[in-house]
Tab-separated table of C-alpha atoms in Angstrom:
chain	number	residue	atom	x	y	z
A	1	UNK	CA	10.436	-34.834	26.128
A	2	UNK	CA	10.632	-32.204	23.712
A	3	UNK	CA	7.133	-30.100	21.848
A	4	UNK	CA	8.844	-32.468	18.556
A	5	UNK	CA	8.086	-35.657	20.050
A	6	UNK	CA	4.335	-34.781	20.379
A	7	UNK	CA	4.146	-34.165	16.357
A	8	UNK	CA	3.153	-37.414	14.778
A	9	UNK	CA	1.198	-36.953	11.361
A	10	UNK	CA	0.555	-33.395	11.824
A	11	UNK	CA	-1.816	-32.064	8.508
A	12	UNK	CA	-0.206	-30.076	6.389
A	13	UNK	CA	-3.100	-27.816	6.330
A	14	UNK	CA	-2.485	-27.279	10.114
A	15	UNK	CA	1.003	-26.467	9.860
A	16	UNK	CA	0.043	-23.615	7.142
A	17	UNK	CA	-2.405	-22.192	9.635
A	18	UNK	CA	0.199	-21.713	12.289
A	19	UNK	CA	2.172	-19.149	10.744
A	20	UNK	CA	-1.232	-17.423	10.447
A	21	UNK	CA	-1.752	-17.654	13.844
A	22	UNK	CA	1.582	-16.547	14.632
A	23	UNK	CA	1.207	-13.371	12.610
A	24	UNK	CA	-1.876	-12.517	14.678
A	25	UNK	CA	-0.003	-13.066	17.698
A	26	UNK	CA	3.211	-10.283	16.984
A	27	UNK	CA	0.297	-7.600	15.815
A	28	UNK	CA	-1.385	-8.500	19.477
A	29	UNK	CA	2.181	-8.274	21.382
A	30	UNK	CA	2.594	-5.234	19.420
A	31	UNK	CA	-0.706	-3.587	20.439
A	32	UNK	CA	0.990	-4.073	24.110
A	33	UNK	CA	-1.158	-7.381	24.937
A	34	UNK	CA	-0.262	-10.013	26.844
A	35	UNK	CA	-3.347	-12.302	26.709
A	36	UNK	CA	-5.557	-13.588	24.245
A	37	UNK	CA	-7.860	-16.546	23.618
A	38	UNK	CA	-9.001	-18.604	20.965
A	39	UNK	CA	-12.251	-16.547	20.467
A	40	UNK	CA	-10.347	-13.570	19.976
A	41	UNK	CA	-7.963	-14.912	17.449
A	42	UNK	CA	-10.287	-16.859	15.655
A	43	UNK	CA	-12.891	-13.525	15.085
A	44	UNK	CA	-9.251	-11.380	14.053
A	45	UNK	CA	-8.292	-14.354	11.299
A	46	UNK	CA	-11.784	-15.511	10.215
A	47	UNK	CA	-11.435	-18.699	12.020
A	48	UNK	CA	-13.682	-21.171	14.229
A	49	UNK	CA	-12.225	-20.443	17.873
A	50	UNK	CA	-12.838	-24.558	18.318
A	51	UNK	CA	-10.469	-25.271	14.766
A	52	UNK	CA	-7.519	-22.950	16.870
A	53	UNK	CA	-8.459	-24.999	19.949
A	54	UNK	CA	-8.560	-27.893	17.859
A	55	UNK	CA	-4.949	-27.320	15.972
A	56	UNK	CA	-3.253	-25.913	19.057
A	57	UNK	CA	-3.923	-29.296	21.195
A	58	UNK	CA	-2.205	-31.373	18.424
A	59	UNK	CA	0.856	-29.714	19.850
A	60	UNK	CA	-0.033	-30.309	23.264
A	61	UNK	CA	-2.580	-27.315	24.213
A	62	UNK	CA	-0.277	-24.320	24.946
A	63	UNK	CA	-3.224	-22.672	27.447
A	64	UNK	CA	-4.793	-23.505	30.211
A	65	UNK	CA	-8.834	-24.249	30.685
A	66	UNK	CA	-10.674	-20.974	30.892
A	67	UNK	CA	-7.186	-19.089	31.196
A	68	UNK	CA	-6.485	-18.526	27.305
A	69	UNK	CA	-3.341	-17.830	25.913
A	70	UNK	CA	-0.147	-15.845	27.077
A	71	UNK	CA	0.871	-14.416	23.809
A	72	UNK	CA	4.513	-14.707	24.905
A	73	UNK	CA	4.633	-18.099	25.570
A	74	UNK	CA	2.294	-18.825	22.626
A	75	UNK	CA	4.550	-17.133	20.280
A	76	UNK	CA	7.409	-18.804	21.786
A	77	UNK	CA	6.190	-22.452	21.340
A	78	UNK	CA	5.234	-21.411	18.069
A	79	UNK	CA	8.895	-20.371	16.789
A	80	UNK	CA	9.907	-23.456	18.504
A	81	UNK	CA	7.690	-26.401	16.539
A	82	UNK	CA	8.077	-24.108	13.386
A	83	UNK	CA	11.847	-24.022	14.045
A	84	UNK	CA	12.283	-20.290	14.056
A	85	UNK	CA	14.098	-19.749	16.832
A	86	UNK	CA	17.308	-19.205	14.700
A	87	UNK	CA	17.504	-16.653	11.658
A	88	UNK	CA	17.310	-18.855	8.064
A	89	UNK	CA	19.686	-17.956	5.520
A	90	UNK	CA	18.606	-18.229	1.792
A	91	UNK	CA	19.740	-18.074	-1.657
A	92	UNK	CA	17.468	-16.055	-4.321
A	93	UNK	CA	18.177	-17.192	-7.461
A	94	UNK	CA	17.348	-14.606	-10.381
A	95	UNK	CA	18.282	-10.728	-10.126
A	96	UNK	CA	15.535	-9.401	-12.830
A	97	UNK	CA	12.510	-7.150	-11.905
A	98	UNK	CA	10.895	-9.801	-9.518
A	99	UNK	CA	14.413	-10.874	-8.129
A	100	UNK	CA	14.764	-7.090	-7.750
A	101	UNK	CA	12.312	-6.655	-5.381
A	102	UNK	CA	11.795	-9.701	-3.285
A	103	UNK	CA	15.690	-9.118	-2.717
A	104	UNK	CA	14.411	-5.602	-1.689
A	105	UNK	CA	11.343	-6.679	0.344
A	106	UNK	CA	12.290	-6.287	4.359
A	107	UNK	CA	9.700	-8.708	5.470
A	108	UNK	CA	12.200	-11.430	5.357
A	109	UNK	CA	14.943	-9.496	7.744
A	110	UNK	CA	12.553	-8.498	10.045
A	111	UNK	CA	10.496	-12.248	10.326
A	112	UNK	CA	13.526	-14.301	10.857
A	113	UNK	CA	15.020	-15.082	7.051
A	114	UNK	CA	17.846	-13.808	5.170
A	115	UNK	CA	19.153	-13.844	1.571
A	116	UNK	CA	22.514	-14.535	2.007
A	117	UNK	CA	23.521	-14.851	-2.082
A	118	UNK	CA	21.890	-13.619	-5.128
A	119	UNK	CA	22.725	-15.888	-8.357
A	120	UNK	CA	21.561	-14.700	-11.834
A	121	UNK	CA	22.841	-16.508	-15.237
A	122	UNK	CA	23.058	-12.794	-17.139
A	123	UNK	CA	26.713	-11.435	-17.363
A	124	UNK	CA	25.696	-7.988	-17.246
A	125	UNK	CA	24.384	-8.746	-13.760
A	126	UNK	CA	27.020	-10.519	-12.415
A	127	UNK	CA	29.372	-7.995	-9.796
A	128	UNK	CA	26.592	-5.870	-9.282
A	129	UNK	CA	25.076	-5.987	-5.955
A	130	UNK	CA	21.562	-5.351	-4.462
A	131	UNK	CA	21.608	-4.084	-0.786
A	132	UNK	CA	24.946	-4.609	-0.350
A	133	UNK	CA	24.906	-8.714	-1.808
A	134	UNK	CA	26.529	-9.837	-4.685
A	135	UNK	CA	25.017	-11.306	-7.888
A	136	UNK	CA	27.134	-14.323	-8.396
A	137	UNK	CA	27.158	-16.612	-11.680
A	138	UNK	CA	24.777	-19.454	-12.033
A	139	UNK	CA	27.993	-21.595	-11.599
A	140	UNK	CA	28.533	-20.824	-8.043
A	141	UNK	CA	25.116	-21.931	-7.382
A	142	UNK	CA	26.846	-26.038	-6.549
A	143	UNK	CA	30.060	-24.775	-4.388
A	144	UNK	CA	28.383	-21.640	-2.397
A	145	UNK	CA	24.729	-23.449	-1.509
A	146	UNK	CA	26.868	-26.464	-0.022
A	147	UNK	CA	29.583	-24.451	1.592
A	148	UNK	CA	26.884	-22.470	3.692
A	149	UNK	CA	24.498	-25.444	4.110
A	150	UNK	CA	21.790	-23.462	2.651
A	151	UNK	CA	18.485	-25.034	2.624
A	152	UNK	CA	15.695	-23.036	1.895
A	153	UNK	CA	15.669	-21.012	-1.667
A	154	UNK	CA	13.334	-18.725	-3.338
A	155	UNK	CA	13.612	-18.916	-7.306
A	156	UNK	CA	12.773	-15.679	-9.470
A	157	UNK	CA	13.389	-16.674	-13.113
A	158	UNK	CA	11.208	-16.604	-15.973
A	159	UNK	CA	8.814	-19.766	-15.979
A	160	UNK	CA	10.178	-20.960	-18.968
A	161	UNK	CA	13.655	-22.271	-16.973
A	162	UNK	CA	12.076	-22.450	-13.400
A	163	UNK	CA	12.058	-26.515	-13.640
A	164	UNK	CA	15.897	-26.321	-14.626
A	165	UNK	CA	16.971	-24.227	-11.816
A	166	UNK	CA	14.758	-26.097	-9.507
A	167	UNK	CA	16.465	-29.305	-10.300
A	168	UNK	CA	19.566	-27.768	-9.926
A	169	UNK	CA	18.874	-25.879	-6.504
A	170	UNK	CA	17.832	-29.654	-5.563
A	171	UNK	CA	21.183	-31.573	-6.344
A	172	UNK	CA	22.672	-29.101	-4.340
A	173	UNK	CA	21.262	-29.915	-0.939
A	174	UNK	CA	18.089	-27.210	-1.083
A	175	UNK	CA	14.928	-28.547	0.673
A	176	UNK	CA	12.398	-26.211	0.783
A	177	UNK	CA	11.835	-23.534	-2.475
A	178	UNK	CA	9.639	-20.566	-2.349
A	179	UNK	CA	8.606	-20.485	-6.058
A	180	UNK	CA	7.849	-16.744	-7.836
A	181	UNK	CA	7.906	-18.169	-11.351
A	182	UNK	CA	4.158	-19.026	-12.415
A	183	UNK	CA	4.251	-22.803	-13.284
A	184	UNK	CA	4.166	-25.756	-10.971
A	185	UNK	CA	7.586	-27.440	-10.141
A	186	UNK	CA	8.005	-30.947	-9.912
A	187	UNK	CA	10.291	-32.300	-6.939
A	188	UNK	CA	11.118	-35.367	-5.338
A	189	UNK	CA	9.816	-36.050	-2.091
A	190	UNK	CA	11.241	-34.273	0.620
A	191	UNK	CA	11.847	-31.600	-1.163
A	192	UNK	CA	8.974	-28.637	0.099
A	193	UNK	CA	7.659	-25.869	-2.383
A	194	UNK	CA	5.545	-22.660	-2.081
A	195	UNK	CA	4.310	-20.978	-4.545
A	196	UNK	CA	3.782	-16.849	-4.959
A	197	UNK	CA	1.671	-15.785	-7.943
A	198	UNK	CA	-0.542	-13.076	-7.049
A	199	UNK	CA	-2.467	-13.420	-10.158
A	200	UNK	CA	-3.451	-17.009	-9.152
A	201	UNK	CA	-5.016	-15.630	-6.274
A	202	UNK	CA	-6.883	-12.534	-8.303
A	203	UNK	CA	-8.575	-15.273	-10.680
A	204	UNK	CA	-10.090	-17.145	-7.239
A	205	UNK	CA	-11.755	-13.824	-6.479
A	206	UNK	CA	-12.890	-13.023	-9.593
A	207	UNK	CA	-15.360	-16.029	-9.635
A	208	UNK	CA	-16.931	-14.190	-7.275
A	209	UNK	CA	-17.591	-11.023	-8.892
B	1	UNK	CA	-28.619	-22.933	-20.376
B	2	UNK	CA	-25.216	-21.186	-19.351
B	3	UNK	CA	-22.062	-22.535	-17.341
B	4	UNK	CA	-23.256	-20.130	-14.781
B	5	UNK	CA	-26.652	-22.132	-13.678
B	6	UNK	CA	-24.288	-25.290	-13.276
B	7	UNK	CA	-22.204	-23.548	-10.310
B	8	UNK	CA	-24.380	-24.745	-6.998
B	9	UNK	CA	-22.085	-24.164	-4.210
B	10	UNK	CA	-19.206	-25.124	-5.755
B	11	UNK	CA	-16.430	-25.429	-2.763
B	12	UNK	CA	-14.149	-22.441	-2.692
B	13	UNK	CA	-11.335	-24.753	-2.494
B	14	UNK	CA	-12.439	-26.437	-5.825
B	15	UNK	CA	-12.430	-22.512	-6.954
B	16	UNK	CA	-8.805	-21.946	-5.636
B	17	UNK	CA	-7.566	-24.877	-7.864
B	18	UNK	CA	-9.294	-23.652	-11.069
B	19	UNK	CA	-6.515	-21.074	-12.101
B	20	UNK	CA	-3.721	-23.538	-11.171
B	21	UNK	CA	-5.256	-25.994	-13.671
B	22	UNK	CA	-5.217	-22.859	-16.278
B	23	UNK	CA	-1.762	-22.035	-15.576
B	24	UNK	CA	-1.059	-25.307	-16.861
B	25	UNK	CA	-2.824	-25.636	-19.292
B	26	UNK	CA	-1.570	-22.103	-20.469
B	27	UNK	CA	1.678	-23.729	-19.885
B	28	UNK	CA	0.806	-27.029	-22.220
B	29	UNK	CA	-0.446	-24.686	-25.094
B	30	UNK	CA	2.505	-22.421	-24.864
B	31	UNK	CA	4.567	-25.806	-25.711
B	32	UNK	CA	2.806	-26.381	-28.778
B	33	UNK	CA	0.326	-29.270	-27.497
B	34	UNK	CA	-3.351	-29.542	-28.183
B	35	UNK	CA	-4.751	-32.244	-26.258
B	36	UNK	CA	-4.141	-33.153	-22.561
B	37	UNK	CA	-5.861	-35.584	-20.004
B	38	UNK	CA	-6.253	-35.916	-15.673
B	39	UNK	CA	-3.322	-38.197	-15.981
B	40	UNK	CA	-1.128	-35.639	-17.520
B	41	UNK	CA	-2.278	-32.876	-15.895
B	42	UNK	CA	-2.343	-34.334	-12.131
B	43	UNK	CA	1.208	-35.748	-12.945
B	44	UNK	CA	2.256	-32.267	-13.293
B	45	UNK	CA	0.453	-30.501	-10.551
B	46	UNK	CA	0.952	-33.431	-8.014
B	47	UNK	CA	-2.733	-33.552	-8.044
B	48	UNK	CA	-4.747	-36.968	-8.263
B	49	UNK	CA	-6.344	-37.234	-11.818
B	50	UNK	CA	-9.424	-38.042	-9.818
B	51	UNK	CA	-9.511	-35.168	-7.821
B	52	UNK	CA	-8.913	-33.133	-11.280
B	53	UNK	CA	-11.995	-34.891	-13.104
B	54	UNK	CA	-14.216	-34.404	-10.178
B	55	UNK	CA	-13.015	-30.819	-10.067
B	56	UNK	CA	-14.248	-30.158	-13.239
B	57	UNK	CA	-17.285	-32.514	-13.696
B	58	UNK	CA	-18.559	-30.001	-11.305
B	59	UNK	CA	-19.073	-27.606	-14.000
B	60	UNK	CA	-20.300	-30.292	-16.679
B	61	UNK	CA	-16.961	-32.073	-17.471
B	62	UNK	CA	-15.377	-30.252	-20.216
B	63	UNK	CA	-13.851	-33.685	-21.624
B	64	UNK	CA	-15.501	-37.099	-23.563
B	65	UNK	CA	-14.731	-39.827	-21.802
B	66	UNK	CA	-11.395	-41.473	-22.906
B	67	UNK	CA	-10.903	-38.378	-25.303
B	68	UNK	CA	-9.087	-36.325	-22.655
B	69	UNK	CA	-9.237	-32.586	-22.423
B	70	UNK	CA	-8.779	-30.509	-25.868
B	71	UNK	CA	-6.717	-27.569	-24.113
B	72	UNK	CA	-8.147	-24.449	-26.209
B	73	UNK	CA	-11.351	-25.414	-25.350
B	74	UNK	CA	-10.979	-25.980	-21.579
B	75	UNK	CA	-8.912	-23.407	-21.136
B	76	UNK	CA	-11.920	-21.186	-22.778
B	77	UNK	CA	-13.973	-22.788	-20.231
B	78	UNK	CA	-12.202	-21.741	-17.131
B	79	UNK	CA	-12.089	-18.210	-18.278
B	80	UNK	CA	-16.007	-18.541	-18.919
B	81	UNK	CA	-15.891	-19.944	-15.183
B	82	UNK	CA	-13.507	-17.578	-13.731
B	83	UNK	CA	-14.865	-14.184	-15.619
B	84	UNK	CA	-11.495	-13.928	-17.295
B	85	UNK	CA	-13.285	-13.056	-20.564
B	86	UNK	CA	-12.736	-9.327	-19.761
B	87	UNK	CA	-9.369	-7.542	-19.189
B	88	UNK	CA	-10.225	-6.492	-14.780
B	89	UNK	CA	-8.771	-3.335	-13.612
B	90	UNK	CA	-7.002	-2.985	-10.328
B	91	UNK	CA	-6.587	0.012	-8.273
B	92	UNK	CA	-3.036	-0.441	-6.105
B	93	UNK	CA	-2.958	1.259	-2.702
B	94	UNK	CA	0.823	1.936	-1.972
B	95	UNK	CA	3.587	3.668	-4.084
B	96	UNK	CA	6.163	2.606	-1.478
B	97	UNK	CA	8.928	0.078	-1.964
B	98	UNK	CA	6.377	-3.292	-1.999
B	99	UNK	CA	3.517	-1.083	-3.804
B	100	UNK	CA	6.474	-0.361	-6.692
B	101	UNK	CA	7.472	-3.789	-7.013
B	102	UNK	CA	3.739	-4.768	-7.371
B	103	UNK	CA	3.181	-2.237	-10.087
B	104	UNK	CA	6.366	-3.283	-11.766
B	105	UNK	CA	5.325	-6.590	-11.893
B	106	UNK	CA	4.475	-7.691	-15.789
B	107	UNK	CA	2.580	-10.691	-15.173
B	108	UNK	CA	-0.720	-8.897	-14.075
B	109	UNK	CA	-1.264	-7.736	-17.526
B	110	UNK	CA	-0.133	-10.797	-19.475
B	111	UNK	CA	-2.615	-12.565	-17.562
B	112	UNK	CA	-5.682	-10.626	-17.309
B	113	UNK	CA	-5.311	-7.957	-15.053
B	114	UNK	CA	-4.524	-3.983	-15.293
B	115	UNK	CA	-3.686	-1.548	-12.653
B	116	UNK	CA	-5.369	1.142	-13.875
B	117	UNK	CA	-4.933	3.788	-10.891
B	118	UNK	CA	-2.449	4.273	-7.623
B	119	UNK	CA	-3.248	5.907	-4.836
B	120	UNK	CA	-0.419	7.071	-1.717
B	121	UNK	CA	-1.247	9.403	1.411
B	122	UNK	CA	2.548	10.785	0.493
B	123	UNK	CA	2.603	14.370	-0.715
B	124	UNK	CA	6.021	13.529	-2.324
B	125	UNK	CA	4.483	11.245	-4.256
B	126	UNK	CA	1.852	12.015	-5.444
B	127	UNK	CA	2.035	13.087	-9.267
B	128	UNK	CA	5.068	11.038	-9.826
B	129	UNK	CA	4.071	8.172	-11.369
B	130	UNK	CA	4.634	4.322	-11.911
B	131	UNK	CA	5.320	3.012	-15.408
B	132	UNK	CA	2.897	5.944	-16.758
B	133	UNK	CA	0.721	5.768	-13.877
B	134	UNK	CA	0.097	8.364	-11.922
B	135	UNK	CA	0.018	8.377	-8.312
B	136	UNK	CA	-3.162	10.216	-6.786
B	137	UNK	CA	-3.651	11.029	-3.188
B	138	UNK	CA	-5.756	9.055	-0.782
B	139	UNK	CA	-8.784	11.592	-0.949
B	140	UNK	CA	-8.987	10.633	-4.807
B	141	UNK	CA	-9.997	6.907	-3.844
B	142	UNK	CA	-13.348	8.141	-3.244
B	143	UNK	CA	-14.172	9.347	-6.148
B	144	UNK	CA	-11.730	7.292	-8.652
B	145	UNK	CA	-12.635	4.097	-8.194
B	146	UNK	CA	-16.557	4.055	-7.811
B	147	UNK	CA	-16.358	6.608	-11.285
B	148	UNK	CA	-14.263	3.493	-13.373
B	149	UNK	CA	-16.009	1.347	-11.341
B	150	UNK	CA	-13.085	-0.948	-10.400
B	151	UNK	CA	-13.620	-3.725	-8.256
B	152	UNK	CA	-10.608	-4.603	-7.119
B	153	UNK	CA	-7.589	-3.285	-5.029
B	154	UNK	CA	-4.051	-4.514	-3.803
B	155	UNK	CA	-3.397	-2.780	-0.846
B	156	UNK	CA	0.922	-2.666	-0.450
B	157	UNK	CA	0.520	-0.284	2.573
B	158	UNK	CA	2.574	-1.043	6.048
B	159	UNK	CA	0.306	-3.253	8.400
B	160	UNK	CA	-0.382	-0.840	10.848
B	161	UNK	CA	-2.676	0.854	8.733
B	162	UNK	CA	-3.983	-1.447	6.029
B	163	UNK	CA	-7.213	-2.372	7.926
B	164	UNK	CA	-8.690	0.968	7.996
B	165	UNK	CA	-7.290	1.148	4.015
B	166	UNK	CA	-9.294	-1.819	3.310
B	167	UNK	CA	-12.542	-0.157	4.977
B	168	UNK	CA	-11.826	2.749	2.769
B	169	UNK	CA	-11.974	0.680	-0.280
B	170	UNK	CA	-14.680	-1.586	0.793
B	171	UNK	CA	-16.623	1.315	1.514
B	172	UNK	CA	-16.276	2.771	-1.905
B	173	UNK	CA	-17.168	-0.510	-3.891
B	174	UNK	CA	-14.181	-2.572	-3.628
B	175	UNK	CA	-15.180	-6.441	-3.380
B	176	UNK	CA	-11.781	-8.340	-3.905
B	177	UNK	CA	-8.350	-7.212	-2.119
B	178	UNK	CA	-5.070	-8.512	-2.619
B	179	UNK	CA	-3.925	-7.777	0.351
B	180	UNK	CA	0.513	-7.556	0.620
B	181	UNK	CA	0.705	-6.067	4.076
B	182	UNK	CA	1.006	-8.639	6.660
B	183	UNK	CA	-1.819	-8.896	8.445
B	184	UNK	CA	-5.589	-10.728	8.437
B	185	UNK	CA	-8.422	-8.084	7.173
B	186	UNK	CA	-11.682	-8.342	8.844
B	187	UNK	CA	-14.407	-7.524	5.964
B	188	UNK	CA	-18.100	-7.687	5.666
B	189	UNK	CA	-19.771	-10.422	3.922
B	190	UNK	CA	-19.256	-10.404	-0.008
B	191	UNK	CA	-16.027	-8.667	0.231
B	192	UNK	CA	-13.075	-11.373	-1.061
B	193	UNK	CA	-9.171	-11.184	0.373
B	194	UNK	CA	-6.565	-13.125	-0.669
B	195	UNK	CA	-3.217	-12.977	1.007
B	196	UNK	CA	0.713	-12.320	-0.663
B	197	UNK	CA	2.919	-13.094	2.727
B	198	UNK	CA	5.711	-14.876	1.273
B	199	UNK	CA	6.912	-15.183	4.682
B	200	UNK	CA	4.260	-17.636	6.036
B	201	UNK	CA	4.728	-19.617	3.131
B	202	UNK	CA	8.475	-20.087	4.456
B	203	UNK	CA	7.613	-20.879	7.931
B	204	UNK	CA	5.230	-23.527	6.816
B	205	UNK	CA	8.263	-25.566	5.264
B	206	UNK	CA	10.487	-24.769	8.231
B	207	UNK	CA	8.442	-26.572	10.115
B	208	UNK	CA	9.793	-29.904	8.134
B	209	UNK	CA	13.660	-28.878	8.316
């Protein structure tokens, strides 16, 4: 029996938490640790130690009573029910400023995801490269997502066509956008989106102050 | 009576949907409409319309029943809510490669927000500047941001050293950091951090590949 077969009905908000908790994890291995326990994660992230307790048995535990967590093995189980255990190839679509520099942004490389094609509908871009990948034409977007069974895209365009390239990137066989453009995107189900827009997350503070 | 005395412990999660609902609405305006309603709006989001009235019955309603939401007015509203009446200044901690794409970036200003200084503990960078910004050492922070009295910071610095960054700023007046490195901040009480990691955001739909 694989960890899959334990994951019936899962929350979403649990799922989000685990890359969290995986992140806290690679800073610990870095710091040279090998153990940790849920008291000690939950103070680093701001969490209740019993909600990591709590979200960690829904996949079957991980630790044993009293012994908390190798981070190893942790980490491990974690790239395995997040299916990381393989790199993820993805297509950016949009070569402007922001497509600029997510394309430039080495967090992807070095956590497991890489942009494999660049696609931008402006002429001028077209040919040019960033880091060594080509911009291709907006055309290539329905032969060169299929022919590398890409699934996962992140779109960069101005809001104003974000919807259009989404339901493109869709009939094409992607799955799971991360979305840069500020405006919501409507998908059909079983298609996953993310959204990035810092200033979104500026205007929840502000309330505060 | 102001909105203010209405807000009783309003849920921060309630909070974190507020400038979605403006981005839409934003969005709506742009197109040339004048009236909306939950229906339309939760349509669009993939939010229930019930969940969008209750959201904002917490704050007196906005809308007569039936009528639907005039958008100029509840968009007017949410700034009121959100303290968007005022153009914020930012002060950006990191003139490397992510600190220059966040400066770059021309939706801050179109919505709201203005980075006003940038700080970097690199001697060869300091007095270049960023789109007409100049970029002052770390020993400025100090004194900079407590004499404009900003309020906010991004910090764009590598992980390792972004927590004692964020003590820095917090310790100088800073109450709200959007934080880009990739790690969790520990903070005292009434300090605020929000988190850009695109690359959680991309394990969480992994997960349903």
């Amino acid at each position: 029996m694989t960890l899959k077969h334990l994951q019936h009905d899962i929350p979403d908000i649990v799922i989000g938490r685990l890359p969290i908790y995986l992140r806290a994890l690679q800073h610990l291995a870095q710091e040279g640790k090998e153990l940790t326990n849920s008291d000690e994660l939950g103070k680093h992230l701001g969490i209740s130690s019993a909600q990591i307790r709590k979200d960690l048995s829904l996949f079957g535990g991980f630790g044993k009573q009293g012994a908390g967590y190798r981070i190893q093995y942790l980490q491990n189980k974690l790239y395995e029910v997040l299916n990381l255990q393989k790199e993820w190839e993805i297509a950016l679509i949009g070569a402007g400023d922001l497509g600029r520099a997510v394309a430039h942004y080495k967090g992807f490389k070095e956590r497991g995801f890489k942009i494999s094609c660049i696609f931008d509908n402006d002429p001028h871009k077209v040919n040019q490269n960033i880091d060594g990948i080509p911009i291709q034409p907006m055309e290539n977007v329905a032969t060169a997502i299929p022919q590398y069974a890409i699934k996962i895209a992140m779109i960069a365009v101005p809001a104003t066509v974000a919807q259009e390239v989404a339901d493109l990137l869709v009939a094409v066989g992607i799955r799971a956008i991360l979305n840069y453009a500020p405006i919501n995107l409507e998908t059909p189900d079983g298609v996953f989106v993310q959204y990035i827009d810092p200033v979104t997350h500026l205007q929840r503070m502000t309330y505060y102050l």
